[in-house]
XYZ file of C-alpha atoms in Angstrom:
574
model
C 27.580 4.296 -19.845
C 29.810 5.336 -17.043
C 29.421 8.467 -15.030
C 32.559 10.327 -15.927
C 33.792 13.439 -14.186
C 34.356 16.107 -15.326
C 31.360 15.871 -17.629
C 33.179 17.608 -20.498
C 35.604 14.711 -20.494
C 32.924 12.069 -20.280
C 30.469 12.728 -23.057
C 30.230 14.509 -26.371
C 27.898 17.487 -26.044
C 24.422 16.428 -27.069
C 25.009 12.749 -26.427
C 22.827 13.229 -24.731
C 12.917 8.220 -10.762
C -9.264 2.885 11.256
C -9.034 -0.289 11.094
C -11.700 0.919 13.540
C -10.419 -0.648 16.718
C -13.398 -1.531 18.827
C -13.869 0.597 21.877
C -15.918 -2.213 23.328
C -13.486 -4.554 25.038
C -16.036 -7.309 25.270
C -16.468 -7.376 21.496
C -12.692 -7.662 20.962
C -12.555 -10.471 23.481
C -15.404 -12.278 21.763
C -13.757 -11.963 18.394
C -10.458 -13.267 19.739
C -12.208 -16.208 21.374
C -13.895 -16.940 18.080
C -10.544 -16.870 16.318
C -11.594 -13.822 14.308
C -9.135 -11.288 15.746
C -5.525 -11.344 16.786
C -3.471 -8.832 18.738
C -5.747 -5.783 18.166
C -4.167 -2.432 18.897
C -5.478 -0.199 21.625
C -7.994 2.493 20.700
C -5.408 4.964 21.968
C -2.865 4.040 19.286
C -1.766 7.093 17.311
C 0.976 8.334 15.056
C 3.372 9.881 17.554
C 5.464 11.761 14.962
C 4.914 15.504 14.784
C 4.792 17.124 11.351
C 4.994 13.649 9.763
C 4.313 14.881 6.225
C 6.599 17.955 6.383
C 3.600 20.191 5.709
C 5.049 22.643 8.260
C 8.494 22.702 6.680
C 11.204 21.222 8.890
C 9.360 22.036 12.105
C 10.206 19.369 14.751
C 12.926 17.938 12.448
C 16.701 18.473 12.549
C 18.922 17.732 9.540
C 22.697 17.360 9.733
C 24.943 19.956 8.090
C 21.971 21.882 6.726
C 21.291 19.011 4.359
C 17.495 19.081 4.508
C 14.751 21.191 2.987
C 11.138 20.693 1.980
C 9.863 20.501 -1.585
C 6.487 20.519 -3.277
C 7.531 17.821 -5.758
C 7.972 14.921 -5.643
C 5.640 14.189 -2.713
C 3.939 11.010 -1.599
C 0.891 12.812 -0.244
C -0.074 16.306 0.785
C 1.759 19.404 -0.381
C 5.312 18.774 0.833
C 8.048 16.202 1.382
C 11.572 16.155 2.783
C 14.529 16.446 0.427
C 17.946 15.784 1.989
C 21.242 15.841 0.094
C 24.407 13.985 1.202
C 27.654 15.925 0.748
C 31.221 14.930 1.514
C 31.295 12.871 4.697
C 27.739 13.857 5.651
C 25.001 11.446 4.611
C 22.105 13.859 5.269
C 20.521 12.503 8.431
C 17.226 14.117 9.456
C 15.783 13.186 12.842
C 13.023 13.880 15.345
C 12.692 13.051 19.037
C 9.366 11.264 19.498
C 7.566 10.790 22.824
C 6.631 7.160 23.521
C 5.427 4.963 26.359
C 7.612 2.448 28.134
C 7.248 -1.282 27.524
C 5.305 -0.702 24.326
C 5.556 -1.889 20.734
C 5.519 0.598 17.844
C 5.501 0.357 14.057
C 7.902 2.776 12.360
C 7.291 3.524 8.683
C 7.930 6.178 6.041
C 7.551 6.627 2.313
C 10.919 7.268 0.681
C 12.560 7.447 -2.723
C 16.135 7.865 -3.892
C 19.217 5.721 -4.198
C 20.200 4.257 -0.844
C 17.629 5.628 1.663
C 17.576 4.521 5.309
C 14.943 4.695 8.074
C 15.621 3.840 11.698
C 15.204 4.554 15.385
C 17.640 4.875 18.303
C 17.218 5.180 22.064
C 14.580 2.445 22.304
C 16.037 1.014 25.506
C 15.916 -2.429 23.875
C 17.056 -3.109 20.312
C 17.431 -0.187 17.928
C 16.277 -1.070 14.401
C 16.623 0.238 10.851
C 15.699 -0.644 7.289
C 16.658 0.666 3.838
C 15.856 0.564 0.139
C 17.679 1.424 -3.123
C 14.422 2.207 -4.970
C 14.190 5.457 -6.918
C 10.375 5.504 -6.850
C 8.185 5.988 -3.775
C 8.573 2.940 -1.515
C 7.253 2.387 1.984
C 9.838 1.268 4.520
C 8.532 -0.322 7.707
C 9.897 -1.974 10.840
C 8.830 -2.447 14.478
C 10.494 -1.767 17.808
C 9.732 -2.200 21.490
C 10.577 0.364 24.155
C 12.371 -0.399 27.412
C 11.028 -0.164 30.944
C 12.157 3.450 31.380
C 12.035 4.713 27.796
C 9.891 7.814 27.285
C 11.308 9.062 23.978
C 13.153 7.737 20.942
C 14.925 9.361 18.015
C 13.514 8.576 14.583
C 15.841 9.253 11.636
C 16.255 9.031 7.899
C 19.480 9.350 5.938
C 21.041 8.705 2.549
C 24.560 7.505 1.753
C 27.945 8.981 0.951
C 28.376 10.164 -2.625
C 24.742 9.502 -3.549
C 22.126 11.992 -4.819
C 19.404 13.567 -2.702
C 16.731 11.341 -1.205
C 13.095 12.154 -0.383
C 10.930 11.150 2.591
C 7.268 11.706 3.407
C 4.522 10.504 5.741
C 6.739 9.292 8.582
C 4.846 7.441 11.303
C 5.433 5.835 14.680
C 2.171 4.026 15.409
C 1.503 2.760 18.876
C 0.403 3.947 22.335
C 0.205 7.724 22.677
C 3.414 8.953 24.263
C 2.016 12.447 24.644
C 1.331 14.827 21.802
C 0.465 12.264 19.166
C -2.681 12.856 17.172
C -2.681 10.589 14.144
C -5.343 7.877 13.745
C -4.559 4.206 14.165
C -4.078 2.244 10.945
C -6.817 0.220 9.278
C -6.433 -3.176 7.678
C -5.382 -2.406 4.073
C -7.395 -3.314 1.018
C -6.367 -6.329 -1.105
C -3.776 -5.512 -3.785
C -4.959 -5.070 -7.360
C -3.187 -5.228 -10.691
C -1.163 -8.361 -9.907
C 0.764 -9.349 -13.034
C 3.645 -11.571 -14.081
C 6.438 -9.250 -15.238
C 8.871 -11.970 -16.267
C 9.955 -15.583 -15.859
C 13.109 -17.664 -16.120
C 13.559 -21.404 -15.851
C 13.671 -21.107 -12.052
C 11.929 -17.857 -11.110
C 8.847 -15.703 -11.613
C 8.764 -11.916 -11.183
C 5.520 -10.312 -10.017
C 4.317 -6.728 -9.727
C 1.119 -5.108 -8.449
C -0.361 -1.741 -7.544
C 0.722 -0.271 -4.196
C -1.996 -0.231 -1.522
C -2.601 2.885 0.554
C -1.728 2.300 4.209
C 0.137 -0.949 3.583
C 3.568 -1.402 5.123
C 4.293 -4.742 3.457
C 2.990 -7.534 1.252
C 2.845 -11.311 1.535
C 3.354 -13.413 -1.594
C 1.544 -16.745 -1.897
C 2.530 -19.563 -4.260
C -0.197 -22.153 -4.824
C -1.820 -20.939 -1.597
C 1.323 -21.101 0.567
C 3.120 -17.963 1.771
C 6.614 -17.922 0.250
C 7.783 -14.321 0.670
C 7.204 -11.032 2.522
C 8.303 -7.785 0.864
C 7.909 -4.047 1.469
C 7.594 -2.907 -2.159
C 4.975 -3.642 -4.818
C 7.020 -6.301 -6.612
C 8.752 -9.592 -5.863
C 10.754 -12.335 -7.550
C 10.004 -15.892 -6.440
C 12.954 -18.220 -6.999
C 13.617 -21.946 -6.682
C 10.936 -22.938 -9.187
C 11.024 -25.903 -11.565
C 11.493 -25.366 -15.304
C 8.493 -25.589 -17.666
C 6.038 -25.528 -14.741
C 2.944 -23.387 -14.082
C 2.419 -21.760 -10.689
C -0.455 -19.771 -9.197
C 0.397 -16.599 -7.277
C -1.539 -14.203 -5.028
C -0.491 -11.326 -2.790
C -1.948 -9.671 0.306
C -1.252 -6.300 1.922
C -0.224 -5.926 5.568
C 0.286 -3.301 8.254
C 0.164 -3.197 12.037
C -3.618 -3.612 11.927
C -3.498 -6.930 10.114
C -3.474 -8.610 6.716
C -5.855 -8.003 3.834
C -7.628 -10.669 1.843
C -5.573 -12.168 -0.985
C -5.597 -10.636 -4.444
C -6.940 -12.329 -7.528
C -4.610 -15.111 -8.697
C -2.295 -15.030 -11.700
C -0.482 -17.917 -13.342
C 3.217 -17.872 -14.236
C 4.870 -20.563 -16.341
C 8.630 -20.937 -16.092
C 10.759 -21.278 -19.213
C 12.156 -24.563 -20.447
C 15.750 -24.048 -19.332
C 18.106 -21.424 -18.011
C 21.162 -20.036 -19.747
C 22.283 -16.897 -21.476
C 21.654 -15.434 -24.873
C 24.133 -14.163 -27.368
C 24.997 -17.030 -29.667
C 28.686 -17.971 -29.821
C 30.978 -16.118 -27.428
C 34.151 -17.206 -25.657
C 33.548 -18.690 -22.226
C 35.359 -15.656 -20.837
C 34.897 -12.393 -22.728
C 36.082 -8.772 -22.645
C 33.696 -5.911 -23.462
C 34.827 -2.428 -24.472
C 32.839 0.721 -25.228
C 33.744 2.527 -28.454
C 33.121 6.288 -28.474
C 31.150 7.792 -31.339
C 32.513 11.203 -30.373
C 35.789 12.939 -29.577
C 36.210 13.921 -25.925
C 39.990 13.965 -25.725
C 40.565 10.226 -25.845
C 42.129 8.604 -28.891
C 39.780 8.815 -31.874
C 39.264 5.340 -33.325
C 37.596 3.499 -36.148
C 35.984 0.183 -35.270
C 38.847 -1.468 -37.123
C 41.301 0.113 -34.642
C 39.818 -1.716 -31.644
C 42.264 -4.405 -30.457
C 41.383 -8.055 -30.979
C 41.388 -8.634 -27.220
C 37.880 -7.123 -27.134
C 35.209 -9.768 -27.762
C 32.204 -7.411 -27.506
C 32.371 -3.834 -28.787
C 29.571 -1.566 -27.555
C 29.050 1.472 -29.792
C 28.258 4.473 -27.591
C 25.589 5.755 -27.954
C 22.171 5.604 -29.580
C 20.070 8.756 -29.257
C 16.498 9.318 -28.106
C 13.971 10.421 -30.716
C 10.698 12.337 -30.438
C 8.864 8.988 -30.418
C 8.629 7.630 -26.838
C 10.994 4.697 -26.357
C 12.453 4.848 -29.858
C 16.162 5.355 -30.537
C 18.314 6.340 -33.509
C 22.024 6.386 -34.327
C 24.073 8.899 -36.317
C 27.770 8.351 -36.909
C 29.760 11.444 -35.885
C 31.790 11.423 -39.101
C 33.166 14.931 -38.644
C 34.233 14.365 -35.031
C 35.866 11.078 -35.994
C 38.092 12.534 -38.706
C 35.880 11.812 -41.707
C 34.953 8.232 -40.797
C 32.207 7.366 -43.290
C 29.090 5.311 -42.688
C 30.162 2.812 -45.356
C 33.560 2.354 -43.653
C 31.819 1.986 -40.295
C 29.500 -0.737 -41.616
C 32.380 -2.534 -43.349
C 34.470 -2.448 -40.172
C 31.585 -3.948 -38.192
C 31.300 -6.794 -40.697
C 35.056 -7.403 -40.526
C 34.932 -7.628 -36.719
C 32.033 -10.067 -36.940
C 33.930 -12.157 -39.474
C 36.750 -12.313 -36.912
C 34.337 -13.723 -34.332
C 33.665 -10.469 -32.465
C 30.291 -8.981 -31.503
C 29.390 -5.339 -32.128
C 26.343 -3.951 -30.346
C 24.623 -0.573 -29.964
C 24.589 0.954 -26.463
C 21.465 2.767 -25.277
C 21.746 5.592 -22.764
C 24.975 6.709 -21.146
C 25.346 9.433 -18.542
C 23.274 11.930 -20.496
C 20.905 9.493 -22.221
C 17.217 10.025 -21.449
C 15.471 7.144 -23.218
C 12.338 6.106 -21.313
C 10.519 2.799 -21.767
C 7.557 3.156 -19.429
C 4.558 1.576 -21.159
C 3.686 -1.020 -23.783
C 3.765 1.476 -26.647
C 7.263 2.741 -25.802
C 8.438 -0.857 -25.304
C 7.284 -1.677 -28.819
C 8.925 1.464 -30.188
C 12.189 0.555 -28.460
C 12.247 -2.987 -29.845
C 11.333 -1.905 -33.370
C 13.898 0.912 -33.505
C 16.764 -1.174 -32.073
C 16.006 -3.983 -34.509
C 16.017 -1.461 -37.354
C 19.500 -0.278 -36.289
C 20.676 -3.883 -36.175
C 19.513 -4.389 -39.739
C 20.953 -1.081 -40.953
C 24.421 -1.276 -39.405
C 24.874 -4.966 -38.692
C 24.805 -4.698 -34.892
C 24.602 -8.029 -33.034
C 22.486 -6.700 -30.205
C 21.966 -4.026 -27.607
C 23.546 -2.730 -24.413
C 21.269 -1.194 -21.756
C 23.100 1.656 -20.045
C 20.265 3.839 -18.782
C 21.318 5.952 -15.806
C 17.997 7.824 -15.607
C 16.126 4.823 -14.179
C 14.587 1.696 -15.681
C 11.077 0.235 -15.604
C 11.549 -3.498 -15.163
C 8.137 -4.464 -16.508
C 8.337 -2.598 -19.800
C 12.070 -2.898 -20.450
C 11.685 -6.649 -20.022
C 8.796 -6.528 -22.481
C 10.903 -4.530 -24.938
C 13.864 -6.909 -24.758
C 11.686 -9.984 -25.219
C 10.055 -8.345 -28.223
C 13.495 -7.598 -29.654
C 14.556 -11.199 -28.996
C 11.547 -12.512 -30.883
C 12.659 -10.452 -33.900
C 16.423 -11.084 -33.735
C 16.460 -14.717 -32.597
C 18.766 -16.658 -30.310
C 21.937 -14.966 -31.586
C 20.912 -11.644 -29.999
C 23.472 -10.132 -27.615
C 21.959 -8.328 -24.604
C 24.326 -6.637 -22.163
C 23.735 -4.216 -19.297
C 25.956 -1.671 -17.555
C 24.203 -0.688 -14.309
C 25.736 1.496 -11.642
C 26.652 -0.195 -8.353
C 23.588 1.260 -6.628
C 21.372 -0.364 -9.276
C 22.464 -3.876 -8.259
C 22.413 -3.644 -4.464
C 19.021 -5.365 -4.233
C 16.892 -7.643 -6.403
C 14.014 -5.196 -5.811
C 15.798 -2.554 -7.908
C 14.481 -2.067 -11.444
C 17.802 -2.923 -13.101
C 18.269 -6.126 -11.116
C 14.630 -7.101 -11.724
C 15.074 -6.580 -15.452
C 18.199 -8.730 -15.519
C 16.386 -11.541 -13.720
C 13.270 -11.133 -15.871
C 15.284 -11.732 -19.072
C 17.843 -14.103 -17.604
C 17.161 -16.738 -20.270
C 18.144 -14.319 -23.081
C 20.657 -12.138 -21.197
C 24.328 -12.265 -22.173
C 26.157 -10.357 -19.428
C 25.745 -7.620 -16.813
C 28.913 -5.496 -16.629
C 28.286 -3.421 -13.512
C 30.237 -0.141 -13.296
C 32.530 -0.391 -10.254
C 33.497 3.294 -10.365
C 32.166 6.817 -9.769
C 30.337 5.004 -7.003
C 31.393 5.791 -3.457
C 31.116 3.158 -0.750
C 28.641 0.279 -1.108
C 27.453 -2.795 0.735
C 28.890 -6.176 -0.190
C 26.988 -9.452 -0.046
C 28.292 -9.954 3.513
C 26.576 -6.761 4.713
C 29.847 -4.886 5.173
C 30.592 -1.520 3.557
C 33.431 -1.483 1.007
C 35.095 1.487 -0.657
C 35.726 1.559 -4.387
C 39.224 1.054 -5.691
C 39.979 -2.296 -4.061
C 39.790 -6.021 -4.783
C 37.212 -6.355 -1.988
C 34.928 -3.768 -3.603
C 34.901 -5.747 -6.853
C 34.465 -9.196 -5.353
C 32.005 -8.425 -2.543
C 29.698 -6.493 -4.894
C 29.915 -9.078 -7.674
C 28.874 -11.588 -5.028
C 25.510 -9.799 -4.678
C 24.697 -10.494 -8.313
C 25.904 -14.088 -8.089
C 23.849 -14.766 -4.971
C 20.886 -12.775 -6.280
C 20.125 -15.072 -9.198
C 22.401 -14.265 -12.139
C 24.462 -17.078 -13.623
C 28.237 -16.626 -13.261
C 28.465 -16.422 -17.069
C 26.211 -13.347 -16.851
C 28.474 -11.368 -14.502
C 31.341 -9.127 -15.627
C 33.475 -6.506 -13.868
C 33.240 -3.010 -15.381
C 36.242 -0.723 -14.812
C 37.700 2.456 -16.371
C 40.641 1.949 -18.733
C 42.659 4.807 -17.222
C 42.527 7.548 -14.616
C 41.238 9.905 -17.328
C 38.264 7.658 -18.078
C 36.401 8.165 -14.783
C 36.089 10.606 -11.944
C 36.925 7.952 -9.346
C 37.296 4.227 -8.930
C 40.153 3.509 -11.324
C 42.190 0.478 -10.322
C 45.250 -0.969 -11.996
C 44.861 -3.985 -14.298
C 46.555 -6.010 -11.562
C 43.669 -5.305 -9.157
C 41.147 -6.306 -11.831
C 43.035 -9.533 -12.489
C 43.271 -10.313 -8.772
C 39.494 -9.849 -8.434
C 38.903 -12.172 -11.387
C 41.170 -14.774 -9.767
C 39.390 -14.418 -6.437
C 35.951 -14.941 -7.983
C 36.937 -17.780 -10.312
C 39.638 -19.593 -8.285
C 39.478 -18.160 -4.714
C 43.060 -16.915 -5.076
C 44.486 -13.379 -4.758
C 41.506 -12.284 -2.639
C 41.561 -9.389 -0.214
C 39.813 -9.523 3.170
C 36.598 -10.728 1.478
C 36.571 -14.253 0.095
C 33.492 -15.729 -1.631
C 31.991 -18.867 -0.140
C 32.512 -20.668 -3.436
C 34.431 -20.206 -6.684
C 32.664 -19.162 -9.878
C 34.859 -20.513 -12.698
C 32.241 -19.608 -15.320
C 32.410 -15.871 -14.565
C 32.087 -14.091 -17.915
C 34.954 -11.588 -17.637
C 35.445 -7.824 -17.632
C 34.403 -4.585 -19.328
C 36.038 -1.186 -19.709
C 35.137 2.375 -20.546
C 36.475 2.810 -23.122
C 38.527 1.356 -25.988
C 39.427 4.967 -26.798
C 40.756 5.749 -23.303
C 42.533 2.395 -23.349
C 44.239 3.398 -26.601
C 45.212 6.764 -25.113
C 47.038 4.834 -22.360
C 48.839 2.549 -24.807
C 46.213 -0.247 -24.581
C 47.650 -1.199 -21.197
C 44.245 -2.269 -19.844
C 43.238 -4.588 -22.681
C 46.723 -6.042 -23.010
C 46.795 -7.100 -19.363
C 43.157 -7.746 -18.476
C 42.303 -9.127 -21.910
C 45.017 -11.751 -21.735
C 44.099 -12.605 -18.151
C 40.385 -13.003 -18.929
C 41.047 -15.300 -21.875
C 43.382 -17.443 -19.724
C 40.802 -18.013 -16.965
C 39.762 -21.629 -16.354
């Protein structure tokens, strides 16, 4: 669940990512005339970056505010990689001045990992460029730039973002004509991708994944033989498909040397219709997390949770020694002698009143990992067992240690096959997890869209983030809530699958608390285009699901002010 600061106030202790360019000009000319070659690079093309893999420490590199160092793990290749850590108002920029030739085109690339990692170049004399990724596993960023008539050097840089953890970079390259001092070989056409698989489908989309190809800077996705997408990572979601229809997909790998042959084809069949899982719920619903521990907030029984909460997420299940499996133990002593029998009876009473009670997996200190088919099966089996034992209606995915979209999707579909159409599936990603559809959390949500109930993103303990309009917004405002919700709405989730997650009081989070009035204004802006700040969505989303808070306990400690105001407002939405 939410990242709460200080940690002692957030979690109970223990509750817890060559081509060989021909030197023979006549041969190149002949190939081009025959239509067999296009725009071959010069034999003099090299990687102009010095110490590109950080094997010589930070030699030739400069990092702002002492933010950079080199590490032996994780690395993309070789024995070292850059680690740079943002702090305060410094976002850990590391840069190098690279010698180039004028009037020349270069390909800039680097392998990076970490939330919110940027790569770019300045001083080109033409148009400076940059690119970024939110991926927490090694991902190759790539872009191209052209130098001006008098440009002899450029500055290549990487950086993270304010308030985010350290990022890593390795194997930085600026391929093109030798500007003086470059020594790296020119790239070769990459091999065709292998391991292409369908990781999930909805009624209108298909998610694909494949094995990364060494030397590739991007991938082209083909649908029934026609190119439909170009991506930099080893996964993609193709949208705009018809329901109950089969499609053939292939991918190719690309870099500055050219495009590989296409991979073997796979077939994806879309589901019959879109929608959301979860059986009967109000059109607009309020979710609250209930704490199975005492951290200074009001200790509650399930029966104490106000009726304004439609979904109660019990926090948290625990990891076991079996990979992917989870368990749950009621903290009877910490909760004033609350017995298991009372707990079960209270759950049944809430259900009889039309409420849903689910088990939340993860939290700030949760370390459950679903990373292969075996752990996916263990996850589904153990969650279903908890549902049968305690009467839970479903599961909340609140993993802050990373998520594997392929296998979590597999686990949730397996759970759905056991529990049926009444299964509630909710998610509580951090803001960084939903900045791009290439992120594992966003991919998972899209993969299981047909059985997903709601994604209640945590709009707190976040720092500044990009909105769907490309502008940076700071937490604690109506604009932050609406412009970031817009990313999910434009990225493929149904409005009924989007909720706003906020802390119930200033004690419930380290930062990002906003008054119930701000939450209500954001709900009005998204559903009715009223009470907006400077950002206004292009359309209204009257089916928006509602709001979530951490936690019912902190809400109670503040006199239930959050649920009284926001709960009433949510249930009165159109």
